[in-house]
């Protein structure tokens, strides 16, 4: 993982800033560019003056203690914070692949297809392993079984889960172990071929063996995706 990635540090009671051991991260052609971002939950400022570039095909980690703003910043990248009343980017800009994601012209639904997310706790749907992975494609209108079969297999292989589940795709996702469920959620996220993959403490609820498998998977995923992860440890 990229060991010079920025850390978020508490500056005042409600403010955070981005620092790095070698200074601000800057790349000539970044996947994500954050410039002078302030973020508020109502009257409370949660982020202050955040600026950084995130390079393509790397794993960039936001590291810091609870409550310092890591997850808030991560969720700015797919506008998940829009779902919270009174939450907003109050200054600055965020560009992904050159697009200002807070522009009125940006469809948040389309943005969230391009910027996939894996949460702290695995959240498989109450359906089969197959349908969990196929869900995003079905929502997008894909009905051809051959295409669905191909993408499900490809995504499960990409999430290092295919060999463990290929003979029970019709079984409930709830029958998988915690680590397998988290890798299933990664497969579901990559099935729609996002440009960026966000991970909010994806290993925090896993045992050491499952954590190792997910961490190894994250390292492999950077060859195909820009990966941004929130974690307390590296």
C-alpha positions as YAML, in Angstrom:
chain: A
units: angstrom
residues:
- id: 1
  name: UNK
  ca: [0.00, 0.00, 0.00]
- id: 2
  name: UNK
  ca: [1.12, 3.55, -0.68]
- id: 3
  name: UNK
  ca: [2.96, 4.44, 2.51]
- id: 4
  name: UNK
  ca: [3.11, 8.20, 1.90]
- id: 5
  name: UNK
  ca: [-0.64, 8.53, 1.77]
- id: 6
  name: UNK
  ca: [-2.17, 11.42, 3.67]
- id: 7
  name: UNK
  ca: [-3.30, 11.22, 7.25]
- id: 8
  name: UNK
  ca: [-6.09, 13.30, 8.73]
- id: 9
  name: UNK
  ca: [-5.24, 15.08, 11.92]
- id: 10
  name: UNK
  ca: [-7.47, 17.02, 14.29]
- id: 11
  name: UNK
  ca: [-6.61, 20.72, 14.07]
- id: 12
  name: UNK
  ca: [-9.32, 22.06, 16.37]
- id: 13
  name: UNK
  ca: [-12.33, 20.49, 17.99]
- id: 14
  name: UNK
  ca: [-14.24, 20.29, 14.70]
- id: 15
  name: UNK
  ca: [-11.55, 20.85, 12.04]
- id: 16
  name: UNK
  ca: [-9.23, 18.42, 10.30]
- id: 17
  name: UNK
  ca: [-6.46, 18.86, 7.78]
- id: 18
  name: UNK
  ca: [-4.51, 16.58, 5.47]
- id: 19
  name: UNK
  ca: [-0.80, 16.14, 6.02]
- id: 20
  name: UNK
  ca: [1.77, 13.68, 4.70]
- id: 21
  name: UNK
  ca: [5.24, 12.73, 5.78]
- id: 22
  name: UNK
  ca: [6.63, 14.09, 2.51]
- id: 23
  name: UNK
  ca: [4.24, 17.01, 2.07]
- id: 24
  name: UNK
  ca: [1.07, 17.22, -0.05]
- id: 25
  name: UNK
  ca: [0.61, 14.43, -2.56]
- id: 26
  name: UNK
  ca: [0.49, 15.78, -6.12]
- id: 27
  name: UNK
  ca: [0.44, 13.91, -9.43]
- id: 28
  name: UNK
  ca: [0.46, 15.20, -13.00]
- id: 29
  name: UNK
  ca: [-2.71, 13.33, -13.96]
- id: 30
  name: UNK
  ca: [-4.51, 12.19, -10.80]
- id: 31
  name: UNK
  ca: [-7.63, 10.06, -10.69]
- id: 32
  name: UNK
  ca: [-9.02, 12.20, -7.85]
- id: 33
  name: UNK
  ca: [-8.15, 15.82, -7.15]
- id: 34
  name: UNK
  ca: [-9.34, 17.51, -3.94]
- id: 35
  name: UNK
  ca: [-8.80, 21.27, -3.74]
- id: 36
  name: UNK
  ca: [-9.49, 23.35, -0.64]
- id: 37
  name: UNK
  ca: [-12.49, 21.34, 0.54]
- id: 38
  name: UNK
  ca: [-14.46, 22.36, 3.62]
- id: 39
  name: UNK
  ca: [-17.29, 20.13, 4.77]
- id: 40
  name: UNK
  ca: [-20.09, 20.89, 7.23]
- id: 41
  name: UNK
  ca: [-22.70, 18.85, 9.06]
- id: 42
  name: UNK
  ca: [-25.12, 21.71, 9.53]
- id: 43
  name: UNK
  ca: [-23.24, 24.34, 11.52]
- id: 44
  name: UNK
  ca: [-20.45, 21.96, 12.51]
- id: 45
  name: UNK
  ca: [-17.33, 22.01, 10.35]
- id: 46
  name: UNK
  ca: [-15.95, 18.49, 9.89]
- id: 47
  name: UNK
  ca: [-13.27, 19.11, 7.24]
- id: 48
  name: UNK
  ca: [-11.23, 22.25, 6.67]
- id: 49
  name: UNK
  ca: [-9.08, 23.13, 3.67]
- id: 50
  name: UNK
  ca: [-8.46, 19.59, 2.44]
- id: 51
  name: UNK
  ca: [-6.25, 19.41, -0.66]
- id: 52
  name: UNK
  ca: [-4.67, 16.29, -2.15]
- id: 53
  name: UNK
  ca: [-4.26, 14.33, -5.36]
- id: 54
  name: UNK
  ca: [-4.89, 10.59, -5.52]
- id: 55
  name: UNK
  ca: [-3.04, 8.70, -8.23]
- id: 56
  name: UNK
  ca: [-4.49, 6.03, -10.48]
- id: 57
  name: UNK
  ca: [-3.84, 2.36, -9.78]
- id: 58
  name: UNK
  ca: [-2.53, 2.77, -6.28]
- id: 59
  name: UNK
  ca: [-3.92, 1.98, -2.86]
- id: 60
  name: UNK
  ca: [-4.16, 5.28, -0.99]
- id: 61
  name: UNK
  ca: [-4.97, 5.03, 2.72]
- id: 62
  name: UNK
  ca: [-6.48, 7.62, 5.05]
- id: 63
  name: UNK
  ca: [-5.10, 6.83, 8.48]
- id: 64
  name: UNK
  ca: [-6.06, 8.33, 11.82]
- id: 65
  name: UNK
  ca: [-8.08, 7.98, 15.03]
- id: 66
  name: UNK
  ca: [-11.84, 7.72, 15.31]
- id: 67
  name: UNK
  ca: [-13.70, 10.93, 14.59]
- id: 68
  name: UNK
  ca: [-10.96, 12.75, 12.70]
- id: 69
  name: UNK
  ca: [-12.87, 12.93, 9.40]
- id: 70
  name: UNK
  ca: [-11.51, 10.00, 7.37]
- id: 71
  name: UNK
  ca: [-14.87, 8.49, 6.51]
- id: 72
  name: UNK
  ca: [-16.42, 11.91, 5.90]
- id: 73
  name: UNK
  ca: [-13.77, 12.65, 3.28]
- id: 74
  name: UNK
  ca: [-14.10, 9.19, 1.73]
- id: 75
  name: UNK
  ca: [-17.87, 9.59, 1.38]
- id: 76
  name: UNK
  ca: [-17.38, 12.93, -0.32]
- id: 77
  name: UNK
  ca: [-15.98, 11.01, -3.30]
- id: 78
  name: UNK
  ca: [-19.30, 9.31, -4.12]
- id: 79
  name: UNK
  ca: [-21.55, 11.90, -2.45]
- id: 80
  name: UNK
  ca: [-22.90, 9.44, 0.09]
- id: 81
  name: UNK
  ca: [-22.94, 12.36, 2.50]
- id: 82
  name: UNK
  ca: [-25.76, 13.84, 0.40]
- id: 83
  name: UNK
  ca: [-28.06, 11.42, 2.20]
- id: 84
  name: UNK
  ca: [-27.45, 13.21, 5.52]
- id: 85
  name: UNK
  ca: [-29.64, 16.26, 6.12]
- id: 86
  name: UNK
  ca: [-27.60, 19.45, 6.39]
- id: 87
  name: UNK
  ca: [-24.36, 17.81, 5.21]
- id: 88
  name: UNK
  ca: [-22.52, 19.58, 2.40]
- id: 89
  name: UNK
  ca: [-19.22, 20.47, 0.80]
- id: 90
  name: UNK
  ca: [-19.19, 24.16, 1.70]
- id: 91
  name: UNK
  ca: [-15.99, 25.20, -0.10]
- id: 92
  name: UNK
  ca: [-13.53, 23.84, -2.62]
- id: 93
  name: UNK
  ca: [-13.90, 21.19, -5.30]
- id: 94
  name: UNK
  ca: [-13.51, 17.45, -5.89]
- id: 95
  name: UNK
  ca: [-12.74, 16.16, -9.38]
- id: 96
  name: UNK
  ca: [-12.75, 12.52, -10.44]
- id: 97
  name: UNK
  ca: [-11.26, 11.86, -13.87]
- id: 98
  name: UNK
  ca: [-11.49, 15.60, -14.54]
- id: 99
  name: UNK
  ca: [-15.18, 15.97, -13.63]
- id: 100
  name: UNK
  ca: [-16.38, 18.20, -10.79]
- id: 101
  name: UNK
  ca: [-18.54, 15.68, -8.95]
- id: 102
  name: UNK
  ca: [-20.54, 18.37, -7.15]
- id: 103
  name: UNK
  ca: [-21.59, 20.06, -10.38]
- id: 104
  name: UNK
  ca: [-25.39, 20.30, -10.84]
- id: 105
  name: UNK
  ca: [-24.93, 18.32, -14.07]
- id: 106
  name: UNK
  ca: [-23.63, 15.24, -12.25]
- id: 107
  name: UNK
  ca: [-26.15, 12.46, -11.58]
- id: 108
  name: UNK
  ca: [-25.33, 10.99, -8.13]
- id: 109
  name: UNK
  ca: [-26.64, 7.57, -9.21]
- id: 110
  name: UNK
  ca: [-24.25, 7.50, -12.16]
- id: 111
  name: UNK
  ca: [-21.45, 8.78, -9.92]
- id: 112
  name: UNK
  ca: [-21.98, 5.89, -7.51]
- id: 113
  name: UNK
  ca: [-21.70, 3.41, -10.37]
- id: 114
  name: UNK
  ca: [-18.34, 4.93, -11.27]
- id: 115
  name: UNK
  ca: [-17.22, 5.12, -7.64]
- id: 116
  name: UNK
  ca: [-17.95, 1.82, -5.90]
- id: 117
  name: UNK
  ca: [-17.92, 1.42, -2.14]
- id: 118
  name: UNK
  ca: [-17.30, -1.37, 0.35]
- id: 119
  name: UNK
  ca: [-18.43, -0.67, 3.89]
- id: 120
  name: UNK
  ca: [-17.03, -1.46, 7.32]
- id: 121
  name: UNK
  ca: [-19.53, -4.24, 7.89]
- id: 122
  name: UNK
  ca: [-20.34, -6.60, 5.05]
- id: 123
  name: UNK
  ca: [-23.85, -6.01, 3.75]
- id: 124
  name: UNK
  ca: [-24.89, -8.82, 1.41]
- id: 125
  name: UNK
  ca: [-28.43, -8.68, 0.09]
- id: 126
  name: UNK
  ca: [-30.94, -11.33, 1.25]
- id: 127
  name: UNK
  ca: [-30.59, -13.30, -1.96]
- id: 128
  name: UNK
  ca: [-28.28, -15.81, -3.59]
- id: 129
  name: UNK
  ca: [-24.55, -15.37, -4.06]
- id: 130
  name: UNK
  ca: [-25.18, -15.07, -7.81]
- id: 131
  name: UNK
  ca: [-27.89, -12.43, -7.47]
- id: 132
  name: UNK
  ca: [-25.77, -10.36, -5.10]
- id: 133
  name: UNK
  ca: [-23.12, -9.96, -7.78]
- id: 134
  name: UNK
  ca: [-25.58, -9.58, -10.66]
- id: 135
  name: UNK
  ca: [-27.67, -6.95, -8.84]
- id: 136
  name: UNK
  ca: [-25.97, -3.86, -10.25]
- id: 137
  name: UNK
  ca: [-26.12, -5.14, -13.80]
- id: 138
  name: UNK
  ca: [-29.81, -6.00, -13.49]
- id: 139
  name: UNK
  ca: [-30.54, -2.51, -12.14]
- id: 140
  name: UNK
  ca: [-28.72, -1.10, -15.18]
- id: 141
  name: UNK
  ca: [-31.05, -3.11, -17.43]
- id: 142
  name: UNK
  ca: [-28.89, -6.11, -18.33]
- id: 143
  name: UNK
  ca: [-31.07, -9.20, -18.80]
- id: 144
  name: UNK
  ca: [-28.94, -11.47, -20.99]
- id: 145
  name: UNK
  ca: [-28.07, -14.55, -18.96]
- id: 146
  name: UNK
  ca: [-24.83, -15.19, -20.81]
- id: 147
  name: UNK
  ca: [-23.59, -11.69, -19.98]
- id: 148
  name: UNK
  ca: [-24.70, -11.97, -16.36]
- id: 149
  name: UNK
  ca: [-23.02, -15.37, -16.00]
- id: 150
  name: UNK
  ca: [-19.79, -14.03, -17.47]
- id: 151
  name: UNK
  ca: [-19.68, -10.94, -15.26]
- id: 152
  name: UNK
  ca: [-20.60, -12.86, -12.10]
- id: 153
  name: UNK
  ca: [-17.78, -15.34, -12.68]
- id: 154
  name: UNK
  ca: [-15.30, -12.61, -13.64]
- id: 155
  name: UNK
  ca: [-16.19, -10.51, -10.57]
- id: 156
  name: UNK
  ca: [-16.01, -13.42, -8.14]
- id: 157
  name: UNK
  ca: [-12.62, -14.33, -9.57]
- id: 158
  name: UNK
  ca: [-11.55, -10.71, -9.22]
- id: 159
  name: UNK
  ca: [-12.59, -10.83, -5.57]
- id: 160
  name: UNK
  ca: [-10.70, -14.12, -5.02]
- id: 161
  name: UNK
  ca: [-13.95, -15.91, -4.15]
- id: 162
  name: UNK
  ca: [-14.85, -17.95, -7.23]
- id: 163
  name: UNK
  ca: [-13.16, -21.19, -6.23]
- id: 164
  name: UNK
  ca: [-14.89, -21.12, -2.85]
- id: 165
  name: UNK
  ca: [-18.43, -20.54, -4.15]
- id: 166
  name: UNK
  ca: [-18.60, -21.69, -7.79]
- id: 167
  name: UNK
  ca: [-20.58, -24.82, -6.87]
- id: 168
  name: UNK
  ca: [-23.13, -23.01, -4.69]
- id: 169
  name: UNK
  ca: [-23.99, -19.80, -6.51]
- id: 170
  name: UNK
  ca: [-27.69, -20.39, -5.83]
- id: 171
  name: UNK
  ca: [-27.13, -20.56, -2.05]
- id: 172
  name: UNK
  ca: [-27.94, -17.66, 0.22]
- id: 173
  name: UNK
  ca: [-25.16, -15.12, 0.67]
- id: 174
  name: UNK
  ca: [-25.91, -15.25, 4.39]
- id: 175
  name: UNK
  ca: [-24.40, -18.74, 4.50]
- id: 176
  name: UNK
  ca: [-20.93, -17.35, 3.79]
- id: 177
  name: UNK
  ca: [-18.40, -16.55, 6.49]
- id: 178
  name: UNK
  ca: [-17.76, -12.93, 7.43]
- id: 179
  name: UNK
  ca: [-14.63, -12.72, 5.31]
- id: 180
  name: UNK
  ca: [-16.36, -14.35, 2.36]
- id: 181
  name: UNK
  ca: [-19.28, -11.94, 2.69]
- id: 182
  name: UNK
  ca: [-16.89, -8.99, 2.56]
- id: 183
  name: UNK
  ca: [-15.23, -10.37, -0.57]
- id: 184
  name: UNK
  ca: [-18.70, -10.92, -2.04]
- id: 185
  name: UNK
  ca: [-19.44, -7.23, -1.45]
- id: 186
  name: UNK
  ca: [-16.19, -6.39, -3.24]
- id: 187
  name: UNK
  ca: [-17.28, -8.62, -6.15]
- id: 188
  name: UNK
  ca: [-20.64, -6.83, -6.24]
- id: 189
  name: UNK
  ca: [-18.88, -3.46, -6.31]
- id: 190
  name: UNK
  ca: [-16.50, -4.34, -9.15]
- id: 191
  name: UNK
  ca: [-19.19, -6.07, -11.25]
- id: 192
  name: UNK
  ca: [-20.33, -2.69, -12.61]
- id: 193
  name: UNK
  ca: [-16.72, -1.79, -13.48]
- id: 194
  name: UNK
  ca: [-16.22, 1.37, -11.42]
- id: 195
  name: UNK
  ca: [-13.31, 3.73, -11.98]
- id: 196
  name: UNK
  ca: [-12.66, 4.10, -8.25]
- id: 197
  name: UNK
  ca: [-13.18, 1.70, -5.35]
- id: 198
  name: UNK
  ca: [-13.70, 3.16, -1.87]
- id: 199
  name: UNK
  ca: [-13.29, 0.99, 1.23]
- id: 200
  name: UNK
  ca: [-14.31, 2.18, 4.67]
- id: 201
  name: UNK
  ca: [-12.41, 0.01, 7.19]
- id: 202
  name: UNK
  ca: [-13.22, -3.18, 5.26]
- id: 203
  name: UNK
  ca: [-11.32, -5.45, 7.67]
- id: 204
  name: UNK
  ca: [-12.38, -4.02, 11.03]
- id: 205
  name: UNK
  ca: [-14.99, -6.74, 11.68]
- id: 206
  name: UNK
  ca: [-12.89, -9.65, 10.39]
- id: 207
  name: UNK
  ca: [-10.63, -12.19, 12.07]
- id: 208
  name: UNK
  ca: [-6.89, -12.18, 11.24]
- id: 209
  name: UNK
  ca: [-7.13, -14.89, 8.57]
- id: 210
  name: UNK
  ca: [-10.01, -13.18, 6.75]
- id: 211
  name: UNK
  ca: [-8.25, -9.82, 7.13]
- id: 212
  name: UNK
  ca: [-5.14, -11.16, 5.42]
- id: 213
  name: UNK
  ca: [-7.18, -12.44, 2.46]
- id: 214
  name: UNK
  ca: [-8.94, -9.09, 2.02]
- id: 215
  name: UNK
  ca: [-5.68, -7.15, 2.35]
- id: 216
  name: UNK
  ca: [-4.03, -9.34, -0.29]
- id: 217
  name: UNK
  ca: [-7.07, -8.80, -2.52]
- id: 218
  name: UNK
  ca: [-6.89, -5.02, -2.10]
- id: 219
  name: UNK
  ca: [-3.27, -5.05, -3.24]
- id: 220
  name: UNK
  ca: [-4.24, -6.97, -6.39]
- id: 221
  name: UNK
  ca: [-7.21, -4.71, -7.15]
- id: 222
  name: UNK
  ca: [-5.00, -1.65, -7.66]
- id: 223
  name: UNK
  ca: [-3.95, -2.99, -11.07]
- id: 224
  name: UNK
  ca: [-7.50, -2.35, -12.30]
- id: 225
  name: UNK
  ca: [-8.88, 0.34, -10.00]
- id: 226
  name: UNK
  ca: [-7.95, 3.42, -8.05]
- id: 227
  name: UNK
  ca: [-8.42, 2.20, -4.47]
- id: 228
  name: UNK
  ca: [-8.96, 4.54, -1.51]
- id: 229
  name: UNK
  ca: [-9.20, 2.97, 1.92]
- id: 230
  name: UNK
  ca: [-9.95, 4.24, 5.43]
- id: 231
  name: UNK
  ca: [-8.12, 2.38, 8.17]
- id: 232
  name: UNK
  ca: [-6.72, 2.75, 11.68]
- id: 233
  name: UNK
  ca: [-3.79, 0.47, 10.96]
- id: 234
  name: UNK
  ca: [-1.49, -0.36, 8.07]
...
